[in-house]
Amino acid sequence: MALRRIFQLASSLKEIGNHYLKPLQLARPSLVASIHTTSPKLDLSEFFEDKKNWTKDNIQVGRAYNQAELRLKSNSDLHKLWFVLLKEQNMLLTMEHFYKQNHALFPNPERIDKVKISMQNLEEVVRERNRAYWQLEVGESGERPGEERHNQIGLRFFYRKFEHNIPCEAHKKWARHHTHQYRDKEVRRFLLLLNEKRWQEKRRALNRNRRAVRTILRRYPDVDREALAAKYPDVDADHISIQRSKEVRPHKYIPPESS
Amino acid sequence: MSTRWYPVYQKGNPQLRVFLPNYWMKLVKPDDKQPPDVVQFQVPTGMSNHDIKNYLEKIYKVPVAEVRSAIVAGKCRPWRKNAYIIKEDDFRRAYVKLQRGTTFQFPDIDEVDSQSEAKRKLEASSEEAAQNTTSFTNKQDGERSGIPSWFSI
């Protein structure tokens, strides 16, 4: 509130005359933390780490940039940060190779992962903004279009579309290698067998779980039902009979439990 | 147009710009002896000679005269006593010739390696171990000869 009042005051003062604003402008730098910058080297020595770090066993660094704090930055800031990260990544990869060639231990290799995570997050934020801009201006997401298609043996895959120099209809050579349909009898037979195989796998997994639950219930009748349901969510423990089937009954007579 | 999806370039269109290039580059020690103005790099296989030149000139501000490159197959090697074979990633080996008057000397690790912390620690511990052994054997040979080693420290 106080800040808003100051701005209102400033805007009203602006109408009167700029010289009234001078005290406010002078006061501003003390509010902002002083910015530290290093002068860029701009040559091939940027591919190598600072020489004073070469003798160090452990190089302390911070964490990766997360998306929340990258969202606060402007587009130009993100663009600059991308190149800082890119150079850092190149430097780390060069140093890793360098240490490996010299049979030495590369200190803190997790730095590479941190840079990669930062770059991923930055790209995601840029993409997010791009999507928002496109939705606002065009009504589309602006992402690369794609759809699910079938290949020649009838398996589904996600086809990512792209621009063509020659239209697809006119490009016979391209169309020969990109057949996204199936007609043959053999393919239908193959799909039938494939579905059967997948269903059998599913059925076997369910039976295996049922058998496991039955064994547990037989051994530990007071087992925690909730934990059991959490471990085997596809099996209904209340509808499983713990009676031994005739096939697995041993030769010796076991009287039924009286409980 | 989203990131990482570039339109097909048609002649006469404005030049395509890459705003967030994601190519990496490794500066490596040359395999063979090279003139002082030639630098060897390892880059992704997708990069072209033009890409390498632009990358170095625009991002690193290094004056490049010429680039020659070729794809190198990653090495295959057995793993876990011939249990299976693993293949390292392919890469593009690039020789970059810098412009006249620019030279590059690949740094030598020996000058700093002798003072490295890890090496110093290793040397100190090995020295300590050697001293302990000599003092123990001296004791056994001298004042405590004939007494078993477990008698005291």
mmCIF file of C-alpha atoms in Angstrom, chain A residues 42-48 51 54-58 79 82-83 86-87 89-90 93-94 97-99 102 104 122-123 126-127 130 134 142-145 161-165, chain B residues 1-10 19-28 39 41-42 55-56 59-62 98 104 106-109 111-112 115-118 121:
data_model
loop_
_atom_site.group_PDB
_atom_site.id
_atom_site.type_symbol
_atom_site.label_atom_id
_atom_site.label_comp_id
_atom_site.label_asym_id
_atom_site.label_seq_id
_atom_site.Cartn_x
_atom_site.Cartn_y
_atom_site.Cartn_z
ATOM 1 C CA LEU A 42 34.939 -14.237 -25.275
ATOM 2 C CA ASP A 43 37.520 -16.656 -26.579
ATOM 3 C CA LEU A 44 38.302 -20.356 -26.543
ATOM 4 C CA SER A 45 39.419 -20.220 -22.899
ATOM 5 C CA GLU A 46 35.681 -20.135 -22.088
ATOM 6 C CA PHE A 47 35.643 -23.855 -22.864
ATOM 7 C CA PHE A 48 37.819 -24.439 -19.805
ATOM 8 C CA LYS A 51 42.423 -22.303 -13.491
ATOM 9 C CA TRP A 54 41.604 -26.964 -11.322
ATOM 10 C CA THR A 55 43.392 -27.958 -8.151
ATOM 11 C CA LYS A 56 40.189 -28.179 -6.134
ATOM 12 C CA ASP A 57 38.838 -31.496 -4.997
ATOM 13 C CA ASN A 58 35.287 -30.253 -4.488
ATOM 14 C CA HIS A 79 17.388 -15.604 -23.814
ATOM 15 C CA TRP A 82 20.101 -19.747 -22.116
ATOM 16 C CA PHE A 83 23.485 -18.815 -23.559
ATOM 17 C CA LEU A 86 24.855 -23.379 -22.875
ATOM 18 C CA LYS A 87 28.403 -22.125 -22.336
ATOM 19 C CA GLN A 89 27.360 -26.991 -20.280
ATOM 20 C CA ASN A 90 30.040 -26.874 -22.981
ATOM 21 C CA LEU A 93 31.536 -31.398 -20.988
ATOM 22 C CA THR A 94 34.982 -30.252 -22.109
ATOM 23 C CA HIS A 97 36.483 -35.180 -21.275
ATOM 24 C CA PHE A 98 39.720 -33.514 -20.212
ATOM 25 C CA TYR A 99 39.763 -35.209 -16.810
ATOM 26 C CA ASN A 102 44.116 -37.596 -17.992
ATOM 27 C CA ALA A 104 41.723 -38.004 -13.109
ATOM 28 C CA LEU A 122 13.851 -22.737 -19.264
ATOM 29 C CA GLU A 123 12.686 -24.272 -22.519
ATOM 30 C CA VAL A 126 9.472 -20.368 -23.139
ATOM 31 C CA ARG A 127 7.174 -22.953 -24.656
ATOM 32 C CA ASN A 130 4.576 -19.400 -26.817
ATOM 33 C CA TRP A 134 -0.750 -18.588 -29.888
ATOM 34 C CA GLY A 142 1.200 -23.473 -31.899
ATOM 35 C CA GLU A 143 2.817 -26.806 -31.036
ATOM 36 C CA ARG A 144 3.981 -29.196 -33.687
ATOM 37 C CA PRO A 145 0.836 -30.987 -34.905
ATOM 38 C CA LYS A 161 3.718 -33.759 -38.924
ATOM 39 C CA PHE A 162 6.106 -31.463 -40.749
ATOM 40 C CA GLU A 163 6.180 -29.179 -43.735
ATOM 41 C CA HIS A 164 6.871 -30.670 -47.161
ATOM 42 C CA ASN A 165 8.631 -29.059 -50.084
ATOM 43 C CA MET B 1 5.711 -21.756 -34.404
ATOM 44 C CA SER B 2 6.830 -23.576 -31.303
ATOM 45 C CA THR B 3 10.411 -24.083 -30.272
ATOM 46 C CA ARG B 4 12.313 -26.941 -31.914
ATOM 47 C CA TRP B 5 9.961 -26.912 -34.916
ATOM 48 C CA TYR B 6 11.348 -25.010 -37.829
ATOM 49 C CA PRO B 7 9.536 -24.246 -41.101
ATOM 50 C CA VAL B 8 10.959 -25.474 -44.384
ATOM 51 C CA TYR B 9 13.125 -22.775 -45.902
ATOM 52 C CA GLN B 10 11.892 -21.489 -49.240
ATOM 53 C CA PHE B 19 16.687 -18.577 -30.744
ATOM 54 C CA LEU B 20 17.571 -21.340 -28.328
ATOM 55 C CA PRO B 21 20.305 -23.467 -29.912
ATOM 56 C CA ASN B 22 20.723 -26.749 -28.060
ATOM 57 C CA TYR B 23 23.873 -28.073 -29.692
ATOM 58 C CA TRP B 24 26.786 -28.848 -27.390
ATOM 59 C CA MET B 25 30.477 -28.565 -28.217
ATOM 60 C CA LYS B 26 33.515 -30.155 -26.603
ATOM 61 C CA LEU B 27 36.986 -28.758 -27.105
ATOM 62 C CA VAL B 28 39.353 -31.731 -26.991
ATOM 63 C CA VAL B 39 41.501 -26.607 -32.802
ATOM 64 C CA PHE B 41 36.152 -30.233 -31.359
ATOM 65 C CA GLN B 42 33.585 -32.925 -30.723
ATOM 66 C CA TYR B 55 28.195 -21.282 -33.328
ATOM 67 C CA LEU B 56 31.802 -20.285 -32.645
ATOM 68 C CA ILE B 59 28.336 -17.327 -29.316
ATOM 69 C CA TYR B 60 32.046 -17.421 -28.546
ATOM 70 C CA LYS B 61 33.139 -14.543 -30.838
ATOM 71 C CA VAL B 62 36.034 -16.616 -32.177
ATOM 72 C CA LEU B 98 41.200 -19.997 -36.803
ATOM 73 C CA PHE B 104 45.301 -21.571 -29.363
ATOM 74 C CA PHE B 106 45.679 -26.537 -25.330
ATOM 75 C CA PRO B 107 46.245 -26.286 -21.541
ATOM 76 C CA ASP B 108 48.554 -28.776 -19.899
ATOM 77 C CA ILE B 109 47.164 -30.582 -16.849
ATOM 78 C CA GLU B 111 51.305 -27.977 -14.166
ATOM 79 C CA VAL B 112 48.221 -27.983 -11.931
ATOM 80 C CA GLN B 115 49.300 -29.281 -6.675
ATOM 81 C CA SER B 116 45.819 -30.779 -6.743
ATOM 82 C CA GLU B 117 44.115 -31.462 -3.416
ATOM 83 C CA ALA B 118 43.287 -35.071 -4.223
ATOM 84 C CA LYS B 121 45.883 -36.088 0.206
#
